[in-house]
PDB file of C-alpha atoms in Angstrom:
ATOM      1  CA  UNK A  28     116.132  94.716 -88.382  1.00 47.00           C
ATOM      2  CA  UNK A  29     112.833  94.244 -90.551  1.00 46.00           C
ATOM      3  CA  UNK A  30     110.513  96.518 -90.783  1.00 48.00           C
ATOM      4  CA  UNK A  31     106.964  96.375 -90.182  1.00 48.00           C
ATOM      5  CA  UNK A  32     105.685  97.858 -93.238  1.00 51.00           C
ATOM      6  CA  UNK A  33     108.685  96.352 -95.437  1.00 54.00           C
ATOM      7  CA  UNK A  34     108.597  93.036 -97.332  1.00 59.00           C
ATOM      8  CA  UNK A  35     110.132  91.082 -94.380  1.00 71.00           C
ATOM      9  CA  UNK A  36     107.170  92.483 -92.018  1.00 92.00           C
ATOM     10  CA  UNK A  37     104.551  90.804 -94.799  1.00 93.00           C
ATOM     11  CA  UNK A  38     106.834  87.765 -94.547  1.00 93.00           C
ATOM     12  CA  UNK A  39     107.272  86.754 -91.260  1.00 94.00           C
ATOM     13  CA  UNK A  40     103.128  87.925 -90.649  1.00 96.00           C
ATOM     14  CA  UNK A  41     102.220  85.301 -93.739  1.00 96.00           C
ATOM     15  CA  UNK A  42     104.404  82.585 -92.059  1.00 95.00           C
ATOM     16  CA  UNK A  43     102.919  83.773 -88.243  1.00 96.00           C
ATOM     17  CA  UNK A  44      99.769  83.193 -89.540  1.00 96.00           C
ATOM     18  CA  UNK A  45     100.693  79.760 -91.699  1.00 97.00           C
ATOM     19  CA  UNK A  46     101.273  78.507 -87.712  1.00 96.00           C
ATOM     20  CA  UNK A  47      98.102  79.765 -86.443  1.00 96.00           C
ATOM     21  CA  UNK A  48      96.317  78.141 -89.267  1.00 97.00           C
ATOM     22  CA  UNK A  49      98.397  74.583 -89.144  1.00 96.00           C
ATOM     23  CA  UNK A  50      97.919  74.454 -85.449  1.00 96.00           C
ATOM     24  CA  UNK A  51      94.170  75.166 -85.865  1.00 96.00           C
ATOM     25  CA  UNK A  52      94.161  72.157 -88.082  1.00 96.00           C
ATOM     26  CA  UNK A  53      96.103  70.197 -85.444  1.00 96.00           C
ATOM     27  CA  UNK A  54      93.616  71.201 -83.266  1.00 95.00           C
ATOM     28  CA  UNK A  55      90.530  69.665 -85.493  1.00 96.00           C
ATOM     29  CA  UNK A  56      92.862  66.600 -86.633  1.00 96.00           C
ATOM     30  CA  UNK A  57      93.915  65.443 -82.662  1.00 94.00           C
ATOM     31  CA  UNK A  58      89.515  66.343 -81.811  1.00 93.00           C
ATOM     32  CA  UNK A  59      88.573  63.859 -84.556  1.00 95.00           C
ATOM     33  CA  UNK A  60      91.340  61.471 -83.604  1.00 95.00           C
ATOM     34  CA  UNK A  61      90.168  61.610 -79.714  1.00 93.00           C
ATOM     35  CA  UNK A  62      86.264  61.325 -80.566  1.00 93.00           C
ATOM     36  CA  UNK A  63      87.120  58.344 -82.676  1.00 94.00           C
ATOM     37  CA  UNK A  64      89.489  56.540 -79.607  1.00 94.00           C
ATOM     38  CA  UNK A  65      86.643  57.514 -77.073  1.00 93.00           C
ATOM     39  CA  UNK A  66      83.866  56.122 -79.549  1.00 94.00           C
ATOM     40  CA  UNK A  67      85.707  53.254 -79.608  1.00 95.00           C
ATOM     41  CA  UNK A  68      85.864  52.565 -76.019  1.00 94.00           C
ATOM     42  CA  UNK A  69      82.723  54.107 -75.005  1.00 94.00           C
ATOM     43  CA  UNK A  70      83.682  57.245 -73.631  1.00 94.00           C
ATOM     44  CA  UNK A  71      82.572  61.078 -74.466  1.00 93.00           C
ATOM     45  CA  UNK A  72      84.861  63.656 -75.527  1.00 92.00           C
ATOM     46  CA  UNK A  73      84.731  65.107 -71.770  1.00 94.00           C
ATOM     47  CA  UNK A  74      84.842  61.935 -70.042  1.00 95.00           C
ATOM     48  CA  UNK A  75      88.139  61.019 -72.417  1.00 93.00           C
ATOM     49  CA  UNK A  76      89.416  64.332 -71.536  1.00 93.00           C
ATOM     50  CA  UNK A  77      89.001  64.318 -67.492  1.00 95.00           C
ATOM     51  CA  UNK A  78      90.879  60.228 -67.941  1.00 95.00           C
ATOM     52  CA  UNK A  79      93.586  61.553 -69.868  1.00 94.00           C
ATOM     53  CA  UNK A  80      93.895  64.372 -67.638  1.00 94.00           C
ATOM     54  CA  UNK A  81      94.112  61.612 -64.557  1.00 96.00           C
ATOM     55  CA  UNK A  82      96.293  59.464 -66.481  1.00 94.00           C
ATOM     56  CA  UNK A  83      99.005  61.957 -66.816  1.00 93.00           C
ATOM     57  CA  UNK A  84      98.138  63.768 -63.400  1.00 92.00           C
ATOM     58  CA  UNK A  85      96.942  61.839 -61.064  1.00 81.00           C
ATOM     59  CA  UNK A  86      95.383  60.351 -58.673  1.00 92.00           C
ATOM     60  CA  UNK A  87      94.558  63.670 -57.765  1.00 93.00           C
ATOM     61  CA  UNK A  88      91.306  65.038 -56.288  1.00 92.00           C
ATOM     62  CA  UNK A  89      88.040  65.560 -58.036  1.00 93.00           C
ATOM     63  CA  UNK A  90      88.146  69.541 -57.042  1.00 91.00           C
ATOM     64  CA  UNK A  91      91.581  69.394 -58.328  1.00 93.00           C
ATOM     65  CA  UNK A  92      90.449  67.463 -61.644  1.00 94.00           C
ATOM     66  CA  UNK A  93      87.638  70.094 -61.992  1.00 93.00           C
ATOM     67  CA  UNK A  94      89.778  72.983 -61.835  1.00 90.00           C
ATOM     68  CA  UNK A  95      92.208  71.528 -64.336  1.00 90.00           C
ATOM     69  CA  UNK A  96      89.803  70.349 -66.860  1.00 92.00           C
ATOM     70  CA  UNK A  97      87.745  73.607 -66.554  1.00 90.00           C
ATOM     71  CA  UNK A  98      84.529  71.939 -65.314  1.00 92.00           C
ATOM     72  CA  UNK A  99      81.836  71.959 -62.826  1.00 91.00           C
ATOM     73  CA  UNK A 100      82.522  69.625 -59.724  1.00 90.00           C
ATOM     74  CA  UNK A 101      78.513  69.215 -60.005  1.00 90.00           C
ATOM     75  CA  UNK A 102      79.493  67.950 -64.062  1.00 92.00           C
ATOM     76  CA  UNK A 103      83.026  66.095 -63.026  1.00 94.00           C
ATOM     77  CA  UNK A 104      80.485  64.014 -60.411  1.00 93.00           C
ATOM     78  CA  UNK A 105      78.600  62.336 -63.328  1.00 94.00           C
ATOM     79  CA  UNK A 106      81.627  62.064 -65.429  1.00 96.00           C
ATOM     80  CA  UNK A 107      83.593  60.089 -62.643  1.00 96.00           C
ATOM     81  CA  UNK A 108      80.410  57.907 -61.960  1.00 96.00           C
ATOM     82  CA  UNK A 109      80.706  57.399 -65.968  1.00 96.00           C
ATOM     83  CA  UNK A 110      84.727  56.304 -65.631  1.00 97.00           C
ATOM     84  CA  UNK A 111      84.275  54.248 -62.535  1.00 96.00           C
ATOM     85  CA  UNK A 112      80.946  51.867 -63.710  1.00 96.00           C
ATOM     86  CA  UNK A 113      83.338  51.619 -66.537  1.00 95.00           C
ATOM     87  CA  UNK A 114      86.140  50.630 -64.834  1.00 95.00           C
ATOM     88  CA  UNK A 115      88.525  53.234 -65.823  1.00 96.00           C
ATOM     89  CA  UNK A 116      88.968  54.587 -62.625  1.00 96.00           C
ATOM     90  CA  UNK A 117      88.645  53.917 -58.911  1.00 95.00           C
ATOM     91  CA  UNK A 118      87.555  56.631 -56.309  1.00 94.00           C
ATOM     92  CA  UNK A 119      89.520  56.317 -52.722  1.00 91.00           C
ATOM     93  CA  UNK A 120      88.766  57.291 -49.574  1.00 85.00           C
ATOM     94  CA  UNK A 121      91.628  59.230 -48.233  1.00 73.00           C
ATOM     95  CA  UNK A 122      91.938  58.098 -44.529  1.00 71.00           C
ATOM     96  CA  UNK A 123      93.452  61.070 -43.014  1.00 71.00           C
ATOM     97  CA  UNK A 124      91.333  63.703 -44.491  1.00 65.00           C
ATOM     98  CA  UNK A 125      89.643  65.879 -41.989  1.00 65.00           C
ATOM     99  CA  UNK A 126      86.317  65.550 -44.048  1.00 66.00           C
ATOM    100  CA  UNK A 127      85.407  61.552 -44.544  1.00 61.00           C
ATOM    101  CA  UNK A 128      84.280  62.363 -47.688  1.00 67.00           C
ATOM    102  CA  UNK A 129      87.404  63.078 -49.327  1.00 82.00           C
ATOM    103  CA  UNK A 130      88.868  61.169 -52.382  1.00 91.00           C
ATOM    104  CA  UNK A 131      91.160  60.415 -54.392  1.00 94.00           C
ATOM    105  CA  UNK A 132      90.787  59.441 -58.226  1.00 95.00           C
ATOM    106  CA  UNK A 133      93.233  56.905 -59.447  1.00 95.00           C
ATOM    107  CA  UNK A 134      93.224  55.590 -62.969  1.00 95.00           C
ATOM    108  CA  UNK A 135      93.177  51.623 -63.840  1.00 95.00           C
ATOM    109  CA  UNK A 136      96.494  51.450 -65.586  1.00 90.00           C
ATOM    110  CA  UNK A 137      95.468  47.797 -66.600  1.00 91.00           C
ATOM    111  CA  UNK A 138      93.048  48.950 -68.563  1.00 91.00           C
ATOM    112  CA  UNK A 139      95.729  51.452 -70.307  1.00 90.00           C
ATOM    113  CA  UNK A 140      96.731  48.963 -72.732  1.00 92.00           C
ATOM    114  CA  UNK A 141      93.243  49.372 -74.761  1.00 92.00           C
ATOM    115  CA  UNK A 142      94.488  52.925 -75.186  1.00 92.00           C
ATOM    116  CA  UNK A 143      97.323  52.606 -75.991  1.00 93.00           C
ATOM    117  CA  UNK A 144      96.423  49.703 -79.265  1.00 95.00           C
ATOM    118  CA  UNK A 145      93.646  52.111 -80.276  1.00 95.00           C
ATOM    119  CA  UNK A 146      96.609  55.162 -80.352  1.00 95.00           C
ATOM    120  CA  UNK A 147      99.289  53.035 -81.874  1.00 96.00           C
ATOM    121  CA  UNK A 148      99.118  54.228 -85.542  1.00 96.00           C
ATOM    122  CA  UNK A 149      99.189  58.183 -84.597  1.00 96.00           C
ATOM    123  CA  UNK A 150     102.298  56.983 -82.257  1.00 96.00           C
ATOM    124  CA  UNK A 151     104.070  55.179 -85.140  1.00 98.00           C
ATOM    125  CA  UNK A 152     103.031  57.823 -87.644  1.00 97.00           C
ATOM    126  CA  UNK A 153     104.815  60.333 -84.670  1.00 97.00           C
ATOM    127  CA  UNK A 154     107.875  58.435 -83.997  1.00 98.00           C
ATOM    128  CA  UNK A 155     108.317  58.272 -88.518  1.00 98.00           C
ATOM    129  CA  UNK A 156     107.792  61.859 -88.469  1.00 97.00           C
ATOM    130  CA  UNK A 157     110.190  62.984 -85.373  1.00 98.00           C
ATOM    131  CA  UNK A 158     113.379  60.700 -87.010  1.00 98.00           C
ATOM    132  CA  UNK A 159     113.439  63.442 -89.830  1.00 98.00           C
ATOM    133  CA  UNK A 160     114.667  65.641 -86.997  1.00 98.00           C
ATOM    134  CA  UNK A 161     118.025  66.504 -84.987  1.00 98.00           C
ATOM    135  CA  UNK A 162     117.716  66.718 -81.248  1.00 98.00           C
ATOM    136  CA  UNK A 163     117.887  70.062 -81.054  1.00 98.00           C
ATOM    137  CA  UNK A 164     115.239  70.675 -83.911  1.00 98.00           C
ATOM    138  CA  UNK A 165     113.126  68.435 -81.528  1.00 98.00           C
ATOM    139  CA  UNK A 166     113.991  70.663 -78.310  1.00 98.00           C
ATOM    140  CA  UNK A 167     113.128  73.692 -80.516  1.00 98.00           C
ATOM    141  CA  UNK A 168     109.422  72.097 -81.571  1.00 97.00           C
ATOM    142  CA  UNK A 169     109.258  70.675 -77.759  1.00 97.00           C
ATOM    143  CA  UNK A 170     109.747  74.057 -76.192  1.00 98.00           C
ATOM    144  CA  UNK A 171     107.428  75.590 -79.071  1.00 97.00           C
ATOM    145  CA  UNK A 172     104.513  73.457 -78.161  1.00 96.00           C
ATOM    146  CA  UNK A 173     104.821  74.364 -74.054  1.00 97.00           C
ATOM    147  CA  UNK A 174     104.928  77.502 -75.104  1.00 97.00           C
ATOM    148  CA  UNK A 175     101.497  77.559 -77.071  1.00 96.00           C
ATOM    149  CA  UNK A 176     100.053  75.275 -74.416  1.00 94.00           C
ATOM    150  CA  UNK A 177     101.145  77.883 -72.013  1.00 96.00           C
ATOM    151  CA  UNK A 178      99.548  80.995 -73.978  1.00 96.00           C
ATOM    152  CA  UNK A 179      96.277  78.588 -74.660  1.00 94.00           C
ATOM    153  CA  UNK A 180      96.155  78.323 -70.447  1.00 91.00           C
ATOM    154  CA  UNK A 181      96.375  81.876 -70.459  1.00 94.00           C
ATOM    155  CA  UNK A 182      93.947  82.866 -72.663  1.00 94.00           C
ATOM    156  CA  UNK A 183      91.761  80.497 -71.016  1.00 90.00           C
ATOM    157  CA  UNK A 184      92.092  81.801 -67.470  1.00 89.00           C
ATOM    158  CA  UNK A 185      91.862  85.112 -69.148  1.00 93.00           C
ATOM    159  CA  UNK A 186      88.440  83.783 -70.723  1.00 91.00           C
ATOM    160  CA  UNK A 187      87.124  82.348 -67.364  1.00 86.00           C
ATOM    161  CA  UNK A 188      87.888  85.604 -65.194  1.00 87.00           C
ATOM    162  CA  UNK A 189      90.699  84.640 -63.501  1.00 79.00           C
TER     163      UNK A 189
END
């Protein structure tokens, strides 16, 4: 076992942070990519975030999409008027809902396809990138990223009170 205080310790705390650092870049490389997708179709980096969240999670409520992107549902109300005059979503009425004011947000999946063009390169660029690996160096980097997207809910919840 390494110690701490030995030359293993320094080691594995230069390569700990070498992560932290490379997934801070990650972070400010995917943010530029995003704003430049949402520029391009004419959305903000919140509205992009809330139609990427329904995209991959929905239809779900709009108290449910608040909670998971972390907003107001006074601020997801103008950001789903936003989506819907632009057509990327459709609100619901949900017909068996004790209060007649309940909905449901569903994405337009036909309009998916702009998406998907504009994200094309970084998905290429991916799919050059993960053939260098073996499957199980791709489960390892799989269950790596959950695991930091866990810790980065956590420390958000921790962040918001909760």
């Amino acid at each position: 076992m390494t110690s701490v205080t030995d030359g293993g310790g320094r080691q594995r705390r230069r390569l700990t942070n070498a992560v932290k650092e490379e997934l801070r870049d990650l972070n400010i490389q995917l943010s530029q990519l995003n704003r430049r997708v949402g520029a391009s179709v004419n959305l903000k980096d919140v509205d992009w975030d809330c139609l990427d969240l329904i995209n991959r999670t929905g239809p779900l409520t709009p108290s449910a999409l608040a909670a998971e992107a972390g907003l107001h549902p006074a601020t997801l109300t103008g950001i789903l008027d936003r989506l819907q005059r632009a057509g990327w979503i459709t609100r619901e009425r949900t017909p068996d809902a004790a209060d007649r004011r309940a909905v449901t947000v569903r994405a337009n999946r036909d309009r998916n396809a702009e998406l998907f063009k504009l994200f094309a390169p970084m998905n290429e660029r991916m799919d050059v990138l993960c053939a260098d690996y073996s499957e199980a160096e791709l489960e390892l980097l799989a269950g790596f990223l959950r695991r930091i997207v866990g810790a980065g809910r956590e420390a958000t919840k921790e962040l918001a009170g909760e």
